[in-house]
PDB file of C-alpha atoms in Angstrom:
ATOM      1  CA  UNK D   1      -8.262  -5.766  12.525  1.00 75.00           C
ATOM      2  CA  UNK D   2      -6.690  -3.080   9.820  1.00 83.00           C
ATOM      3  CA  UNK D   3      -7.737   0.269  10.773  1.00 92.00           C
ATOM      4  CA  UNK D   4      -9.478   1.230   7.844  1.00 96.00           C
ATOM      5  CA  UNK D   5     -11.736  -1.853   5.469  1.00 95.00           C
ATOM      6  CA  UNK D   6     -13.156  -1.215   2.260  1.00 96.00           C
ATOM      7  CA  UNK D   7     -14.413  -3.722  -0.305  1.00 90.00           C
ATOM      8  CA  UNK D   8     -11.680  -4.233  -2.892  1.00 88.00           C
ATOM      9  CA  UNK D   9     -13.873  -5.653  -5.422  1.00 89.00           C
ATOM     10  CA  UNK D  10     -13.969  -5.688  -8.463  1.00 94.00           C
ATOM     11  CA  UNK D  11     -17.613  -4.185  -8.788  1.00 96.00           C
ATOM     12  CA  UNK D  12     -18.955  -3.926 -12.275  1.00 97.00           C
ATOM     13  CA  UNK D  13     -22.179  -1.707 -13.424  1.00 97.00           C
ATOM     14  CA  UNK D  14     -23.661  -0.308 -16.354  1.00 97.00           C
ATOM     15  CA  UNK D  15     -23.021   3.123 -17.844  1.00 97.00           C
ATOM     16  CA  UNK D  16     -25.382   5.512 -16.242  1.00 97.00           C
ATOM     17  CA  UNK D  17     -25.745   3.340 -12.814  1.00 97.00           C
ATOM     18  CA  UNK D  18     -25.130   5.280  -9.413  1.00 97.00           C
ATOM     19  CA  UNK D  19     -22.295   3.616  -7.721  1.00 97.00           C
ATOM     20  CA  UNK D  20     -22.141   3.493  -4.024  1.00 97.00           C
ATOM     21  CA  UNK D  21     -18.453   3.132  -2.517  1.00 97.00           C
ATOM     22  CA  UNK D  22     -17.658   2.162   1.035  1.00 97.00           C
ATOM     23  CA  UNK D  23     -15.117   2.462   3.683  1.00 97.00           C
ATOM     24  CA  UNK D  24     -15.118   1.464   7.439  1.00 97.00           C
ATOM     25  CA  UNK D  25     -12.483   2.015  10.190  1.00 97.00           C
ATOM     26  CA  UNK D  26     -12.126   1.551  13.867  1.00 96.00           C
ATOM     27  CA  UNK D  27     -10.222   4.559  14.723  1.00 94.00           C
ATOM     28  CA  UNK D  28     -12.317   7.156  16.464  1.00 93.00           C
ATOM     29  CA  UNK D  29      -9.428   9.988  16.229  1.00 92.00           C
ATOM     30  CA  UNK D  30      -9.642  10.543  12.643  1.00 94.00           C
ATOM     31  CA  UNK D  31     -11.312  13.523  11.713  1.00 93.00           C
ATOM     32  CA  UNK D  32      -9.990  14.157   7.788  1.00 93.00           C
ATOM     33  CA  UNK D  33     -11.749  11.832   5.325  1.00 95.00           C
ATOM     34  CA  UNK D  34     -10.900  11.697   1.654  1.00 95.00           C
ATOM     35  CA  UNK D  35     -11.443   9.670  -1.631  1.00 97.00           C
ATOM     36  CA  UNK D  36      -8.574   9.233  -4.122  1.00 97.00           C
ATOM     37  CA  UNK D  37      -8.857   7.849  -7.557  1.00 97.00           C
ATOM     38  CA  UNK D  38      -6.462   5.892  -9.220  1.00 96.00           C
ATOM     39  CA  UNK D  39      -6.039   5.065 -12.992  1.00 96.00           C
ATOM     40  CA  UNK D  40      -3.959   2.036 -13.941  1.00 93.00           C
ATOM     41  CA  UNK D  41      -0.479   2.814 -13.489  1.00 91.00           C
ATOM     42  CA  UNK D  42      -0.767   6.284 -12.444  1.00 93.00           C
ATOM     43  CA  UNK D  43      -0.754   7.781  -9.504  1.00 94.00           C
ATOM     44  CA  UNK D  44      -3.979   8.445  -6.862  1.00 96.00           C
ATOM     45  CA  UNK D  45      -5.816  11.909  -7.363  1.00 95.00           C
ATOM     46  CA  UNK D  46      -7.603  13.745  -4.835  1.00 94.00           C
ATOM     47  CA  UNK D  47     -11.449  13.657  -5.692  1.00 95.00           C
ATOM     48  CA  UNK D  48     -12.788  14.563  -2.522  1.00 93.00           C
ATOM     49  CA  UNK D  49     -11.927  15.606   1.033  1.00 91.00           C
ATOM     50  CA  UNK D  50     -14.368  16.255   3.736  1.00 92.00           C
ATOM     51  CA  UNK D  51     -13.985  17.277   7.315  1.00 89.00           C
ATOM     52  CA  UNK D  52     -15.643  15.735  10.178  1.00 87.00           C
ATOM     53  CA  UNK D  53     -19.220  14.165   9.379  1.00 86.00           C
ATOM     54  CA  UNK D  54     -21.690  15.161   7.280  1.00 87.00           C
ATOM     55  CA  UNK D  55     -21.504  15.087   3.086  1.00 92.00           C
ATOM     56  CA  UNK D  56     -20.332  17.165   0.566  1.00 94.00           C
ATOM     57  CA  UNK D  57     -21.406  17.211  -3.448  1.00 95.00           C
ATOM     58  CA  UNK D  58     -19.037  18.018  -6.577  1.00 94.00           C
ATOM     59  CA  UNK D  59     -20.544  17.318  -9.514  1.00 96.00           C
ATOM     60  CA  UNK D  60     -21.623  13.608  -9.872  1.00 97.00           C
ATOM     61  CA  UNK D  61     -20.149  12.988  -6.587  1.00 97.00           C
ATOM     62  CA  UNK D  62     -21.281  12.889  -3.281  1.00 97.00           C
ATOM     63  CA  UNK D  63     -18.978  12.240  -0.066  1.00 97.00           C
ATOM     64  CA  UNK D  64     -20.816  11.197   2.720  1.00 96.00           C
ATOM     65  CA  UNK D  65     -18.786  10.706   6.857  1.00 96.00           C
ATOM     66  CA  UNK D  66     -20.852   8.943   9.403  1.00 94.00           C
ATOM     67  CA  UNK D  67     -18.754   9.128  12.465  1.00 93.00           C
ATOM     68  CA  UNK D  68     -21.350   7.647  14.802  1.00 93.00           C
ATOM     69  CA  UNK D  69     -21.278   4.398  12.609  1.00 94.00           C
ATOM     70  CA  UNK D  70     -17.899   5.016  11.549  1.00 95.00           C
ATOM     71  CA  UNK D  71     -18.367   4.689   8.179  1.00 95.00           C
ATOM     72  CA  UNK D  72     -17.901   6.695   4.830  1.00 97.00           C
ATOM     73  CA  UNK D  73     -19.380   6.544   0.925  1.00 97.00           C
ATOM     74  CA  UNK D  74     -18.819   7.565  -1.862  1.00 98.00           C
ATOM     75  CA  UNK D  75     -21.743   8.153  -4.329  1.00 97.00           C
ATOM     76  CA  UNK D  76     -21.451   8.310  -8.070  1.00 98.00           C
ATOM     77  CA  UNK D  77     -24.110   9.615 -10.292  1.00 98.00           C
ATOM     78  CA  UNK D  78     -24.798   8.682 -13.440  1.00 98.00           C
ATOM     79  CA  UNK D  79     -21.460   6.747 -13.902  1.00 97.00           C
ATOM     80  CA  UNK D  80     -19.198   6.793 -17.013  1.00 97.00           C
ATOM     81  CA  UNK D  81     -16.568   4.302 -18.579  1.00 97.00           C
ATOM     82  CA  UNK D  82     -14.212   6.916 -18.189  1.00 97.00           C
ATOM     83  CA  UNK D  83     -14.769   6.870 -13.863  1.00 98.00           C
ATOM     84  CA  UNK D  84     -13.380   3.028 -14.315  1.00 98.00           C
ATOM     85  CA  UNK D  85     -10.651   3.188 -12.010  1.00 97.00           C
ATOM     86  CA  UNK D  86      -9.661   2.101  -8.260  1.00 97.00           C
ATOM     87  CA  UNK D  87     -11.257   3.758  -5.788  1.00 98.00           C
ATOM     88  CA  UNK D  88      -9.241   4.419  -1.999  1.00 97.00           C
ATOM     89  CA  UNK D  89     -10.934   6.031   1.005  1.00 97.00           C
ATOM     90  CA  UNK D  90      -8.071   7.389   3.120  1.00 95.00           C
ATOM     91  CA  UNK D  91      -8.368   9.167   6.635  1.00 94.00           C
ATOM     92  CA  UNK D  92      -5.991  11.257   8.942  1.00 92.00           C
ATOM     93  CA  UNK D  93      -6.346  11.892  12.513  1.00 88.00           C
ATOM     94  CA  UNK D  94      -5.080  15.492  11.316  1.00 76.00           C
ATOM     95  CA  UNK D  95      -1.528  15.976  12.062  1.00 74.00           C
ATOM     96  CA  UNK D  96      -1.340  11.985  11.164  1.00 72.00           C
ATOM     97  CA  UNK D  97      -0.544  10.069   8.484  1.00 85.00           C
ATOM     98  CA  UNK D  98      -2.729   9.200   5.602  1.00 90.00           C
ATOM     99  CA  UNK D  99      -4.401   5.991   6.451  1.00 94.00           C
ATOM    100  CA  UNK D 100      -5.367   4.113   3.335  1.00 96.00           C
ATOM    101  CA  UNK D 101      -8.217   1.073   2.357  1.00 96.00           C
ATOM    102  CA  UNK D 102      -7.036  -1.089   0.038  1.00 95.00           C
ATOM    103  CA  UNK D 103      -9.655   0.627  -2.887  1.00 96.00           C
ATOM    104  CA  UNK D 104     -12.383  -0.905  -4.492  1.00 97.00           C
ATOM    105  CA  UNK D 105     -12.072  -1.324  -8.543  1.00 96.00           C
ATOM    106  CA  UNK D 106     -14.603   0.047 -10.282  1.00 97.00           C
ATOM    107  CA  UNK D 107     -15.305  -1.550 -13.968  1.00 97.00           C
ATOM    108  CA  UNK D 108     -18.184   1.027 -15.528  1.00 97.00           C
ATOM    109  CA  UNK D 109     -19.197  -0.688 -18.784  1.00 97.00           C
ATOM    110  CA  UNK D 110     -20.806   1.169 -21.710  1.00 95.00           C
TER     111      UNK D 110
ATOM    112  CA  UNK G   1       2.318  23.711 -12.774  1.00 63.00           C
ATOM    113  CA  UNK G   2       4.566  20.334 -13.561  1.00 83.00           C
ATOM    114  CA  UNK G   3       3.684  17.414 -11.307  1.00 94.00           C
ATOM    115  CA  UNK G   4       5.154  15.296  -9.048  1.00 97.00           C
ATOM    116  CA  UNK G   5       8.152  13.744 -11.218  1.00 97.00           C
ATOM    117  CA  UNK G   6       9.215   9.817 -10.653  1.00 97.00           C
ATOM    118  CA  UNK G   7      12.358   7.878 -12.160  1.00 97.00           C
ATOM    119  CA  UNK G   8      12.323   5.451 -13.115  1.00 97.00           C
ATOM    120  CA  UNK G   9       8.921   4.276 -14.030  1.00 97.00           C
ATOM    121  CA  UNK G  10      10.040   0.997 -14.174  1.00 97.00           C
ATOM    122  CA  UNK G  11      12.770  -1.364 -12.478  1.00 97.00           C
ATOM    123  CA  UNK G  12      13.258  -5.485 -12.402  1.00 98.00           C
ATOM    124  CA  UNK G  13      16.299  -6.658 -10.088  1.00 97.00           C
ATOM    125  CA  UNK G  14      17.069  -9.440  -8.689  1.00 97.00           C
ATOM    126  CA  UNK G  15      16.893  -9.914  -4.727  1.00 96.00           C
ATOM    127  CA  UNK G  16      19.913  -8.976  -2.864  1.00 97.00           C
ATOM    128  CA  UNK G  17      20.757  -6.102  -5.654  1.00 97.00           C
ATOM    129  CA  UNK G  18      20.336  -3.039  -4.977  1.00 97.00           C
ATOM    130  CA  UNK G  19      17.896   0.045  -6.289  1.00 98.00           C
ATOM    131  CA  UNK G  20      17.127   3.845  -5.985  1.00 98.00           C
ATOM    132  CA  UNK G  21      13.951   6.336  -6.916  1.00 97.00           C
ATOM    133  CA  UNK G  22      14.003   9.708  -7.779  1.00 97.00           C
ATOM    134  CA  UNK G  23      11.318  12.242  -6.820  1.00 97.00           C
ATOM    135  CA  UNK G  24      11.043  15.549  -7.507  1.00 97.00           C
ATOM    136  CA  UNK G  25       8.289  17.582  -5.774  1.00 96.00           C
ATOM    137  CA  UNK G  26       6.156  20.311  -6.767  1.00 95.00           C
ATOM    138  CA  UNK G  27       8.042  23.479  -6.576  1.00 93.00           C
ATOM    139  CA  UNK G  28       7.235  25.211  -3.684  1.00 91.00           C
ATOM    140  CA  UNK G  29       6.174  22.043  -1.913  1.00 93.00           C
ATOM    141  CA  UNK G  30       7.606  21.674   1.754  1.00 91.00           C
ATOM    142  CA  UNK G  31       6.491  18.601   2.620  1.00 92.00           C
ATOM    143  CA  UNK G  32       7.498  15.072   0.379  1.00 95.00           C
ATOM    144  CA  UNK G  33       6.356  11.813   1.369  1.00 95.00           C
ATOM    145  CA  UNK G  34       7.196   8.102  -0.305  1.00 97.00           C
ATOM    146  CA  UNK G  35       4.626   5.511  -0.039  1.00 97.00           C
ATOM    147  CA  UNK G  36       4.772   1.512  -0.729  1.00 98.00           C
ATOM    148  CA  UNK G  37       1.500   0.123  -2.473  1.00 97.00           C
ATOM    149  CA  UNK G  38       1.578  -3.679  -2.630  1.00 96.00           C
ATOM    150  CA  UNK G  39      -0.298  -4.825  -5.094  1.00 93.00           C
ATOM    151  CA  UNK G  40      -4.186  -5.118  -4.138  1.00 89.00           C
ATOM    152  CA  UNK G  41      -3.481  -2.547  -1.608  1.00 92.00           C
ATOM    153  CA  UNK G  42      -3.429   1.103  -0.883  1.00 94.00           C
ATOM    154  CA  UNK G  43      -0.331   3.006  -0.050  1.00 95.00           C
ATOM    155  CA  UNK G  44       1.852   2.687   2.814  1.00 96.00           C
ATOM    156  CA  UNK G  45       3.768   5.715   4.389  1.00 95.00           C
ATOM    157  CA  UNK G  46       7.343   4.852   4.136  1.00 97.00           C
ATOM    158  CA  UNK G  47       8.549   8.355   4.897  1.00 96.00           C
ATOM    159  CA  UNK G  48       7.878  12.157   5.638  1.00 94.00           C
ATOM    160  CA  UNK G  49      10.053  14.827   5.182  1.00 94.00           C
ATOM    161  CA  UNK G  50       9.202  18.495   6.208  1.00 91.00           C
ATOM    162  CA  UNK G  51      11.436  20.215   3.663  1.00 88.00           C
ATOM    163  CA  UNK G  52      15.534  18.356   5.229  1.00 85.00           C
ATOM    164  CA  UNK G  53      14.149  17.192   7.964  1.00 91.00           C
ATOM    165  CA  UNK G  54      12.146  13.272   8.832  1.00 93.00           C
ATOM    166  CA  UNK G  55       8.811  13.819  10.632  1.00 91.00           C
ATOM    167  CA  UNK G  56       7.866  10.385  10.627  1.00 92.00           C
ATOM    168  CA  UNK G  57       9.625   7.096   9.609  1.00 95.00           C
ATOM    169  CA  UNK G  58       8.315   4.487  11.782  1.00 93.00           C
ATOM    170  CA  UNK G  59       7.435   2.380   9.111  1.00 94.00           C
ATOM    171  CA  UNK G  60      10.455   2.290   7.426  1.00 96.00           C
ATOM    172  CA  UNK G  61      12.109  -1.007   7.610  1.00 95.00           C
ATOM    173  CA  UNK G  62      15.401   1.111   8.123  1.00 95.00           C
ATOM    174  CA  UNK G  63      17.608  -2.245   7.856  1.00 96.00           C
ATOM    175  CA  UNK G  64      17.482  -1.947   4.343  1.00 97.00           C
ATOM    176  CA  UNK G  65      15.436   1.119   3.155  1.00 98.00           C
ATOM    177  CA  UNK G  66      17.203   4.656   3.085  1.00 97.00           C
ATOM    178  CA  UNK G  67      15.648   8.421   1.919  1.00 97.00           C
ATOM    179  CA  UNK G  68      17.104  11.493   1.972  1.00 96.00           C
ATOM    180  CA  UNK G  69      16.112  14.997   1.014  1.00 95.00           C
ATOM    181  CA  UNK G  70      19.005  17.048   0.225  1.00 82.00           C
ATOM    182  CA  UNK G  71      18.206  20.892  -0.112  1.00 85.00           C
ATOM    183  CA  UNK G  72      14.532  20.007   1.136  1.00 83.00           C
ATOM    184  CA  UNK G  73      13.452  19.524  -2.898  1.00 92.00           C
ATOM    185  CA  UNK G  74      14.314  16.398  -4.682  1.00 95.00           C
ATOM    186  CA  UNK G  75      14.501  13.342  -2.648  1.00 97.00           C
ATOM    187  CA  UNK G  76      15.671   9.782  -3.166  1.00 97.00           C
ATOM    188  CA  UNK G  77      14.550   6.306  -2.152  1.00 98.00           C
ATOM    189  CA  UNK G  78      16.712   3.508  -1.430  1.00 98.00           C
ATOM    190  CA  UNK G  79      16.330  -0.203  -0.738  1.00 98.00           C
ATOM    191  CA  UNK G  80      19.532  -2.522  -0.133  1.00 97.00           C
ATOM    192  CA  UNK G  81      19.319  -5.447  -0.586  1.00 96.00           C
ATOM    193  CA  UNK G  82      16.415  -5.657  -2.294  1.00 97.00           C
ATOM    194  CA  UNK G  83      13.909  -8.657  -1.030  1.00 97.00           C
ATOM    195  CA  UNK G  84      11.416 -10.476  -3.002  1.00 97.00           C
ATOM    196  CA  UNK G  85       8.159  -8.880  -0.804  1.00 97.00           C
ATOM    197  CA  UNK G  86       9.722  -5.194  -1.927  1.00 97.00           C
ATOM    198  CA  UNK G  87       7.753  -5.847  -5.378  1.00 98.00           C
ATOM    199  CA  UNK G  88       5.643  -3.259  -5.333  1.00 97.00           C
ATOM    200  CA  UNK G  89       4.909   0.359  -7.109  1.00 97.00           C
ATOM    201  CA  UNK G  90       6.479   3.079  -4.926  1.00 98.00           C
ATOM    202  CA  UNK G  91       4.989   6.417  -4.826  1.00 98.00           C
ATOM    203  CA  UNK G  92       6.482   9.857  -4.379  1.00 98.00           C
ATOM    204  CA  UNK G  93       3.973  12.478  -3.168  1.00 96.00           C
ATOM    205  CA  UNK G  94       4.293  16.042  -2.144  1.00 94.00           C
ATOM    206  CA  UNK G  95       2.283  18.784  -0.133  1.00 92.00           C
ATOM    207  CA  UNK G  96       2.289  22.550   0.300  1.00 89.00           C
ATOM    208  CA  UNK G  97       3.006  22.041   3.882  1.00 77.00           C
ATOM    209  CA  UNK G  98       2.775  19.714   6.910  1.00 65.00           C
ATOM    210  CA  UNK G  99      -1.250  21.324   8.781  1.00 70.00           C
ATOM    211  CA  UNK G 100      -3.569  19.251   9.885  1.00 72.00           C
ATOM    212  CA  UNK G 101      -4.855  17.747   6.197  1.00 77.00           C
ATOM    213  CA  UNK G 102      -3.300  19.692   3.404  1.00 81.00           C
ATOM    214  CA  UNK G 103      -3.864  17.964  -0.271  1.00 88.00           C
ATOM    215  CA  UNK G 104      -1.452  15.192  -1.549  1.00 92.00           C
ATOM    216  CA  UNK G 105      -0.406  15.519  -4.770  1.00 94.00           C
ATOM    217  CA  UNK G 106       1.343  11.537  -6.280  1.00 96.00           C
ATOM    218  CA  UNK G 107       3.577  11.213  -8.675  1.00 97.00           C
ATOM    219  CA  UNK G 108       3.016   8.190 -11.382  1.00 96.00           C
ATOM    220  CA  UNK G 109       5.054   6.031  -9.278  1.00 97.00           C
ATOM    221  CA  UNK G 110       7.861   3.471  -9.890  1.00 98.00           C
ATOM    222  CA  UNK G 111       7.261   0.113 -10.144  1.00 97.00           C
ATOM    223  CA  UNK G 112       9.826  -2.090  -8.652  1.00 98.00           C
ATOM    224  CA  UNK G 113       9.834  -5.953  -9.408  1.00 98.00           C
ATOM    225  CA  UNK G 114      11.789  -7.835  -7.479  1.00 98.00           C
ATOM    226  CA  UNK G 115      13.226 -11.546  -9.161  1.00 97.00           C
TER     227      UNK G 115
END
C-alpha cells in the first residue's frame, strides 16, 4: 500500500464548476499537508500548506485535513481554463521528507 | 528574486551512457533537494543537502546515481550508466532552511530520456 493515494485522473469539468481534489494516506505521523500545482513541463508550485487538521481558504481555494479519516481536499471555486494543470497532495511528518500522490489532472474546459 | 535554475531542460542518451544536471538554488537557500518524477507520478526524493552536507539519501540508488554540492550553492546530479527506467523529468528544488515544513521552491526540471 503507497503511503499517500490520490486519484490520478484525468477529471474534466466545465468552466465555472467547483472541483473537489482528494488525497488519502496511511501514515498517522504526518502532520504538514500541502497542495502543489503543476503546469506541463514546469515545475510544481506551492498553492497551499496547512498544518495539522482543519481547513484553510485563499481565494478560490479551500484546503481541507481530516486526520481522523486521514484524508485531505482540495476545493476549487468557480474553476478556470487557466487552473488546468496536475494537481499533487504532498505530506511531511515535519522534519521528513516530502511525501508525494501521484496528482490528479485537472482538464477545466471553457 | 530568480528561481530555481535547471540545465539542461532536455537530454536523450542511450542506456549505459552517461549524464549530469545542473541546479542552481535560490540565493540564500540552505537547503537543495533533487527529486525523480516518473511519468504519471509525483516526485521522488533522490537527495537532501543542508548547504555541503547529505541529510538524507536513502533513496538514492547510489550504484549509479551521484550529487554533490560544492560551496553549499549549486549542485549537480549524476547518473552512470544510465538505465532505461531512469526516463524521467528530474527536479531540482530548494528551501530557506531544513525546520519542520519550510516552502519548496522547483525548478522547471530536466527531462531525461533514456534510449
Amino acid at each position: 500500500q503507497k503511503e499517500v493515494e490520490q486519484d490520478p485522473g484525468p477529471l474534466s469539468v466545465p468552466e465555472g464548476a467547483i472541483v473537489s481534489l482528494n488525497c488519502t494516506y496511511s501514515n498517522s505521523a504526518f502532520q504538514y499537508f500541502m497542495w502543489y500545482r503543476q503546469y506541463s513541463r514546469k515545475g510544481p508550485e506551492l498553492l497551499m500548506y496547512t498544518y495539522s487538521s482543519g481547513n484553510k481558504e485563499d481565494g478560490r481555494f479551500t484546503a481541507q485535513v481530516d486526520k481522523s479519516s486521514k484524508y485531505i481536499s482540495l476545493f476549487i471555486r468557480d474553476s478556470q481554463p487557466s487552473d488546468s494543470a496536475t494537481y499533487l497532495c504532498a505530506m511531511s511528518a515535519g522534519f521528513q521528507k516530502l511525501v508525494f500522490g501521484t496528482g490528479t489532472r485537472l482538464l477545466v474546459s471553457p | 528574486e530568480a528561481g530555481v535554475a535547471q540545465s539542461p531542460r532536455y537530454k536523450i542518451i542511450e542506456k549505459r551512457q552517461s549524464v549530469a544536471f545542473w541546479c542552481n538554488p535560490i540565493s540564500g537557500h540552505a537547503t537543495l533537494y533533487w527529486y525523480q518524477q516518473i511519468l504519471g507520478q509525483g516526485p521522488k526524493l533522490l537527495i537532501q543537502f543542508q548547504n555541503n552536507g547529505v541529510v538524507d539519501d536513502s533513496q538514492l540508488p547510489k550504484d549509479r546515481f551521484s550529487a554533490e554540492r560544492l560551496k553549499g550553492v549549486d549542485s549537480t546530479l549524476k547518473i552512470q550508466p544510465a538505465k532505461l527506467e531512469d526516463s524521467a523529468v528530474y527536479l531540482c528544488a530548494s528551501s530557506l532552511a531544513s525546520g519542520p515544513y519550510n516552502e519548496q521552491f522547483f525548478g522547471p526540471g530536466t527531462r531525461l530520456t533514456v534510449l
